[in-house]
Short mmCIF file of C-alpha atoms in Angstrom, two decimals:
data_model
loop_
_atom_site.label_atom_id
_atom_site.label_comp_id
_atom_site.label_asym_id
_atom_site.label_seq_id
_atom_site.Cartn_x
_atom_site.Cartn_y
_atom_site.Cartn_z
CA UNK A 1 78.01 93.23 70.05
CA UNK A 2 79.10 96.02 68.27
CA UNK A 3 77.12 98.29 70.44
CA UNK A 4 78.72 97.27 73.34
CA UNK A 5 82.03 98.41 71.94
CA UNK A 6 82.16 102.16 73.69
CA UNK A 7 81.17 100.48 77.20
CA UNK A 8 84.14 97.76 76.75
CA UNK A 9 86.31 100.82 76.69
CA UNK A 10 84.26 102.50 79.50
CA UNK A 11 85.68 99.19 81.40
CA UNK A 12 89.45 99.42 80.44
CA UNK A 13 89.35 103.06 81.21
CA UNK A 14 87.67 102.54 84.91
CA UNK A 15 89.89 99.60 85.40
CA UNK A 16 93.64 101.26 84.11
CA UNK A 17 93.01 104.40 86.43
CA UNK A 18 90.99 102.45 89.11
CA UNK A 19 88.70 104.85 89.79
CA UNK A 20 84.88 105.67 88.01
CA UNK A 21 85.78 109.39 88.79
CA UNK A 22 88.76 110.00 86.79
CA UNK A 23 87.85 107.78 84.17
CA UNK A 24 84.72 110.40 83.87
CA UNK A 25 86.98 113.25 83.07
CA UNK A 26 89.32 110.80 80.62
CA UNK A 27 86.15 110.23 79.05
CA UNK A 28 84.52 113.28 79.25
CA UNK A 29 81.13 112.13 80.29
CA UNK A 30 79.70 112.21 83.72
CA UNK A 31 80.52 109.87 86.66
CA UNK A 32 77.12 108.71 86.56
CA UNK A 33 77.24 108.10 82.95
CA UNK A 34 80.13 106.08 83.48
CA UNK A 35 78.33 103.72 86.09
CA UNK A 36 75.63 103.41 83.79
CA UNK A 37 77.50 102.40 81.06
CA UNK A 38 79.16 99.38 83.27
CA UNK A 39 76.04 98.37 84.40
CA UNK A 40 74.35 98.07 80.43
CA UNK A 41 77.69 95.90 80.32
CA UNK A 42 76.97 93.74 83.19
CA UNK A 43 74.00 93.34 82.43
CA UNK A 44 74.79 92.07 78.97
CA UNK A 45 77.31 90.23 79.98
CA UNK A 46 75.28 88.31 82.90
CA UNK A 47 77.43 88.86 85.28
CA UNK A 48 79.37 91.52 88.04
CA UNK A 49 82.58 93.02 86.65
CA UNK A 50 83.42 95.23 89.37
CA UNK A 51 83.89 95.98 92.81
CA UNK A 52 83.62 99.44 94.24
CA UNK A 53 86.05 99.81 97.61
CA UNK A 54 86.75 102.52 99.57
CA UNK A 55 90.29 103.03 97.86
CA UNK A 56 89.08 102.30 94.39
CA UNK A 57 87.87 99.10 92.59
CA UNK A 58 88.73 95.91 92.24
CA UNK A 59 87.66 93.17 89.45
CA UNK A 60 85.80 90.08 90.09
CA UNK A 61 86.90 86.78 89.15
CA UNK A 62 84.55 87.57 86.35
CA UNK A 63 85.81 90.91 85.78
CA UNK A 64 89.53 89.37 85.55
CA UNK A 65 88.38 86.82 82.61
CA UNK A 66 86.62 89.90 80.77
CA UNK A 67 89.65 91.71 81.21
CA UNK A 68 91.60 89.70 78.75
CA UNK A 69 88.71 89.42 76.41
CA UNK A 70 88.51 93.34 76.47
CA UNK A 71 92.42 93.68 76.16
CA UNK A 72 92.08 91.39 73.33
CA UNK A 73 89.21 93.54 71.54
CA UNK A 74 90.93 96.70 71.70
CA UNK A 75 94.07 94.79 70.15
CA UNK A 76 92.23 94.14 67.45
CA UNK A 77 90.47 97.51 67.46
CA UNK A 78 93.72 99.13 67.35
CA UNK A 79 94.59 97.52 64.14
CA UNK A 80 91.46 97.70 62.58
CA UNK A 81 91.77 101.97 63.15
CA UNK A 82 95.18 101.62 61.74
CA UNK A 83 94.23 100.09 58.38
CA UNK A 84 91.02 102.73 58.25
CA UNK A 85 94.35 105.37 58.49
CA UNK A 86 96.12 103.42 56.41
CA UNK A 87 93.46 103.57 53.72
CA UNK A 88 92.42 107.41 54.03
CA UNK A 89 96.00 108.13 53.95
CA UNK A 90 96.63 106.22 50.71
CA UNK A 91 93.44 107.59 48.97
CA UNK A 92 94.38 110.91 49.50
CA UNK A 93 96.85 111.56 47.05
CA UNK A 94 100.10 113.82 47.49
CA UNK A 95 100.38 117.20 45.07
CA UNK A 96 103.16 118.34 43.84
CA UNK A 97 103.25 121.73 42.12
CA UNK A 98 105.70 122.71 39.31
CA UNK A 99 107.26 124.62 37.03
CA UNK A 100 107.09 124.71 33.19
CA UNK A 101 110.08 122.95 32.43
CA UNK A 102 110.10 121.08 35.89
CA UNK A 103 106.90 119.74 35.93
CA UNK A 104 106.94 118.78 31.79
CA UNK A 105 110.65 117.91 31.73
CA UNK A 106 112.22 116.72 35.04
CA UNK A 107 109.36 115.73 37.75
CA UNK A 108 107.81 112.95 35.54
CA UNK A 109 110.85 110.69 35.92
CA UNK A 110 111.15 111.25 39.42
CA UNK A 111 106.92 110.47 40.21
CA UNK A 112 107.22 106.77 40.33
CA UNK A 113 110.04 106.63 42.91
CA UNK A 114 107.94 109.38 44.89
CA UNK A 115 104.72 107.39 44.68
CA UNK A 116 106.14 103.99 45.98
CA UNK A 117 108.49 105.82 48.74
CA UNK A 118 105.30 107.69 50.24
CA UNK A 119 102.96 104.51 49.08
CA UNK A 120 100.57 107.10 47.73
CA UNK A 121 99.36 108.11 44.05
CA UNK A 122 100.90 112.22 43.39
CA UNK A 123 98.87 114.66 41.30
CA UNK A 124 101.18 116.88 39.78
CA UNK A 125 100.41 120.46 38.95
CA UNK A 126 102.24 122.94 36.46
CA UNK A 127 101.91 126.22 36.91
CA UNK A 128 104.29 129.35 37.38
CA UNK A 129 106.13 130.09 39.94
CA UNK A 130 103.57 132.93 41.53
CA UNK A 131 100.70 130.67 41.47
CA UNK A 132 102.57 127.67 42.90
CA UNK A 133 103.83 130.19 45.84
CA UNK A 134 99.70 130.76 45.99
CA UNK A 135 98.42 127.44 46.14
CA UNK A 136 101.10 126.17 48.26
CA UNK A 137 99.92 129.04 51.07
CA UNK A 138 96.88 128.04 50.15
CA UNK A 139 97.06 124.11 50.70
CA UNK A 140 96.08 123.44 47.59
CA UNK A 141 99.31 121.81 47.18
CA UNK A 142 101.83 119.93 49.40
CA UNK A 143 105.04 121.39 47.97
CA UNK A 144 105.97 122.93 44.64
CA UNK A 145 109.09 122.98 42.49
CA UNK A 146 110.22 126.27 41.72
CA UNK A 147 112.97 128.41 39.14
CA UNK A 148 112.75 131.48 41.35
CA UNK A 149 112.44 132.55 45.45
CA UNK A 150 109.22 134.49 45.52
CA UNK A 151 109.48 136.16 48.85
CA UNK A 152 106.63 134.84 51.34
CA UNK A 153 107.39 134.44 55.48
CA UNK A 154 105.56 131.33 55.39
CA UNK A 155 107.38 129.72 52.51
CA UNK A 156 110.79 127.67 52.82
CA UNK A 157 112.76 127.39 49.49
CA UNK A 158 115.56 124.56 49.41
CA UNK A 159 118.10 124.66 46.41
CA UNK A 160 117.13 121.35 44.63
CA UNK A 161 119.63 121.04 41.31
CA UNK A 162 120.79 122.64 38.49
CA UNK A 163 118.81 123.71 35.33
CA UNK A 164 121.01 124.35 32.14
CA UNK A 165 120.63 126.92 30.06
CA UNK A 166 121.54 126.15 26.31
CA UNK A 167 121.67 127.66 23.25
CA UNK A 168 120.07 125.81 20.52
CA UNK A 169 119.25 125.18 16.94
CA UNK A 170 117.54 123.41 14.27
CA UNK A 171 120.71 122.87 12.32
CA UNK A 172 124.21 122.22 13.66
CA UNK A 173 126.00 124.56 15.39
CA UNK A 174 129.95 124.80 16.23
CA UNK A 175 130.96 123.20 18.93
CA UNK A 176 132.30 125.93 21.52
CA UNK A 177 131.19 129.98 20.09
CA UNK A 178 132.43 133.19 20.57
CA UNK A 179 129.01 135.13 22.55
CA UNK A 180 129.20 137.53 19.80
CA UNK A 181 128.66 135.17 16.85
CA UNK A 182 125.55 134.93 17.87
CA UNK A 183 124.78 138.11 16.17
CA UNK A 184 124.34 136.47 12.59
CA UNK A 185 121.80 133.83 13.78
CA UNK A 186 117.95 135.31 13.70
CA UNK A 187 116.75 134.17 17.22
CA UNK A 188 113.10 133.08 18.06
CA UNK A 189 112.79 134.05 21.66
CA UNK A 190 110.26 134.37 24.59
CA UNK A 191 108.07 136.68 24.92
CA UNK A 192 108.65 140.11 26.97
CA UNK A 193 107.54 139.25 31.06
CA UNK A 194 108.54 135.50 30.40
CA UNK A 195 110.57 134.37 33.85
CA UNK A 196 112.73 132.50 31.71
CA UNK A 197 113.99 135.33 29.89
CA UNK A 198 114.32 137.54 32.45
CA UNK A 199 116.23 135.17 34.51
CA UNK A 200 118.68 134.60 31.44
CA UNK A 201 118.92 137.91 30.65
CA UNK A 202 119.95 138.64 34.55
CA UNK A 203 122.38 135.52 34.58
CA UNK A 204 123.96 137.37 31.47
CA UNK A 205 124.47 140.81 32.70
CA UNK A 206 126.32 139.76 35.69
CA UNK A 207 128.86 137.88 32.83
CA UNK A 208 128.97 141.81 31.16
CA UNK A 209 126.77 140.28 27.47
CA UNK A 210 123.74 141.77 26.39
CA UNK A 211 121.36 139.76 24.42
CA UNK A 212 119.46 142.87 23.32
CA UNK A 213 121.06 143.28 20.15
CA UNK A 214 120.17 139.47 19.18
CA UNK A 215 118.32 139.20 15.32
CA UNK A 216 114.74 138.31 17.02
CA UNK A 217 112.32 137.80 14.43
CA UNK A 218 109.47 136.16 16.53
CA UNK A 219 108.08 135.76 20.00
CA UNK A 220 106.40 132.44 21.66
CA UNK A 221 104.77 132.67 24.84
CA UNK A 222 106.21 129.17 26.49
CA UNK A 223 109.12 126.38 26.04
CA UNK A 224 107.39 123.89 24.09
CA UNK A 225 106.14 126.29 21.66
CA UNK A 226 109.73 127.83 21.18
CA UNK A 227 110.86 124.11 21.11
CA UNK A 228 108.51 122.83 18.06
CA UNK A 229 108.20 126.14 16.35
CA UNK A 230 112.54 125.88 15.81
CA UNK A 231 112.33 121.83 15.55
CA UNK A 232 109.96 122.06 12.82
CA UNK A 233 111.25 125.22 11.15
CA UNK A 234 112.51 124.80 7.21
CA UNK A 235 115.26 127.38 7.83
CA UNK A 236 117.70 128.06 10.68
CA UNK A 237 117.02 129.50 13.67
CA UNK A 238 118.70 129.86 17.15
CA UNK A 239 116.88 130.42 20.48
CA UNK A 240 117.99 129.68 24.56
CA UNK A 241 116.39 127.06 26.16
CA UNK A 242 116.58 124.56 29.29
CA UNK A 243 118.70 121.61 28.11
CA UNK A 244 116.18 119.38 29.70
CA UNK A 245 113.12 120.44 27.51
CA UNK A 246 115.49 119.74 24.40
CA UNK A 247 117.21 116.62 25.79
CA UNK A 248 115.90 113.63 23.90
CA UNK A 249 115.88 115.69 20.54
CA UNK A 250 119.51 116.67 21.10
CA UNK A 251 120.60 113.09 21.75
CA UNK A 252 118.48 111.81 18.52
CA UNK A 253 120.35 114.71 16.40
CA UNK A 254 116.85 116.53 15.59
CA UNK A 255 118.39 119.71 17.37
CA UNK A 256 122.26 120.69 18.11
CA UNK A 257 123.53 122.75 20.92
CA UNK A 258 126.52 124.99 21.10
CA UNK A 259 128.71 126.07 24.66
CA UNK A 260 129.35 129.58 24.48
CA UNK A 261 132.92 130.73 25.71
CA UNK A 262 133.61 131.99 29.09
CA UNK A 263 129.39 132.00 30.24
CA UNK A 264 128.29 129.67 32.43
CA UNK A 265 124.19 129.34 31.60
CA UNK A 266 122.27 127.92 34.19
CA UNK A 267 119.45 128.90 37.06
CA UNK A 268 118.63 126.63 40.26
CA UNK A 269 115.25 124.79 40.89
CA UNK A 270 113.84 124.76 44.55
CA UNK A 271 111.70 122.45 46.81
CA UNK A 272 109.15 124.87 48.13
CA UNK A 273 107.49 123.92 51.32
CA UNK A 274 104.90 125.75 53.99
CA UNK A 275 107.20 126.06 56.92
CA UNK A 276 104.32 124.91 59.59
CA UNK A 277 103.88 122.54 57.60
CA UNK A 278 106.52 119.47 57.63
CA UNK A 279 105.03 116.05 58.27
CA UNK A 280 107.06 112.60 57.45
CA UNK A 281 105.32 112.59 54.06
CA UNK A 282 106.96 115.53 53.02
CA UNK A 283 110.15 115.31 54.81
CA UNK A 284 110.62 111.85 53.00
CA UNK A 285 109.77 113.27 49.62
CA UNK A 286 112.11 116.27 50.33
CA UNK A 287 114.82 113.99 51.36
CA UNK A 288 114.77 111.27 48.14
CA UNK A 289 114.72 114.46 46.12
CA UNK A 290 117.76 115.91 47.96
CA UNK A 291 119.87 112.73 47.92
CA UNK A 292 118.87 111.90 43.79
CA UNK A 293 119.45 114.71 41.62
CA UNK A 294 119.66 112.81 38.76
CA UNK A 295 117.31 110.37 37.75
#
């Protein structure tokens, strides 16, 4: 039977435009080829299914019973193709790319919601902000998270939310500071080229402070290093951080934060996407993480 699918459809073709010629060119196959694919059918069948007439075709009484048979087949055809879509759909999965902080820190809560709103599983992906703008032109991802615009024609950023920018220690600090009691703390920092540092030492010098003149006494080369090298530290140190990498230890007490007069820390996170691109897959993750910044 299932042989004889393609000439069932050779029928519903020659009988919807009522003519073997144009259902040759729908079908891309020769008029001839059509006929010969209606008469295997007949012929399996047992029986005439259609009339040729000088203005077209008709069906037999035959032909008319088939009909709904045929009708009913490609009903259940249809749905069968759907579920095959459905199913190579679902086992592709969706990547997002991220950020340091982003993809460690802030995406994770967010992935569940994303994987049952898109019914798919997501891969994410951290990486920096250069080689998410690469893979994303690259397709190697569906959309990334980003802490900077990297300028690229074929790359649309949207402003996401919020990152804050704290200063932070391994013992308490006051409350509110002045920017320039700083000075007395040593500082573990980021290394030289970190995007992090440049971006807070940009988001400083358009408040008129200079961080230059901070006690540095060390260098790590990412966030969770900085993070566990002044968590675990026997003596006091001070270094600048995104709140959401230090979040659960600053609500357990195992590190203290301090709001510096007059500065206002903090750097936005974009929703990269390819700009040819957009499907309803994306557009739907886009939009949940639009309308729920805070999870």
């Amino acid at each position: 039977m299932f042989r004889y699918i393609d000439k069932i459809y050779t029928f519903l073709v020659v009988y919807e435009t009522k003519s073997f010629s144009k259902a040759s060119k729908i079908l891309k196959i020769s008029q001839p080829a059509v006929t010969q694919k209606i008469k295997q059918l007949e012929e399996f069948i047992g029986a005439k299914l259609i009339e040729r007439k000088k203005n077209g075709i008709i069906l037999t009484q035959k032909g008319k019973y088939f009909l709904e048979i045929a009708l009913n087949l490609q009903e259940c055809v249809d749905k069968v193709s759907n579920r095959i879509k459905y199913f190579k759909e679902k086992s592709i999965p969706f990547i997002i790319g991220a950020s340091s902080t982003v993809g460690n820190y802030i995406l994770p809560n967010y992935i569940p919601y994303l994987s049952q709103l898109i019914n798919k599983d997501i891969n994410l992906i951290v990486k920096n902000n250069s080689q998410l703008v690469e893979l994303l032109e690259n397709n190697e991802i569906d959309i990334a998270l980003t802490t900077t615009k990297i300028n690229n024609i074929n790359i649309e950023y949207l402003e996401w939310k919020k990152d804050n920018i704290v200063f932070f220690s391994n013992k308490p600090l006051p409350a509110t500071m002045e920017f320039n009691d700083l000075l007395k703390y040593e500082f573990i920092c980021r290394e030289d080229g970190s995007v992090l540092k440049e971006e807070i030492s940009k988001i400083l010098k358009a408040q008129n402070k200079d961080c230059s003149h901070f006690n540095i006494t060390s260098y790590v080369d990412n966030s969770t290093a900085l993070k566990f090298t002044i968590l675990n530290a026997h003596k006091q140190y001070v270094s600048i951080i995104s709140y959401n990498s230090i979040k659960n230890e600053v609500e357990s007490n195992q590190l203290y934060v301090t709001k510096i007069k007059d500065i206002n820390l903090y750097r936005n996170i974009y929703i990269a996407i390819q700009k040819n691109k957009k499907n309803d897959i994306i557009n739907n993750i886009v939009n949940y993480l639009t309308l729920n910044e805070k999870i």
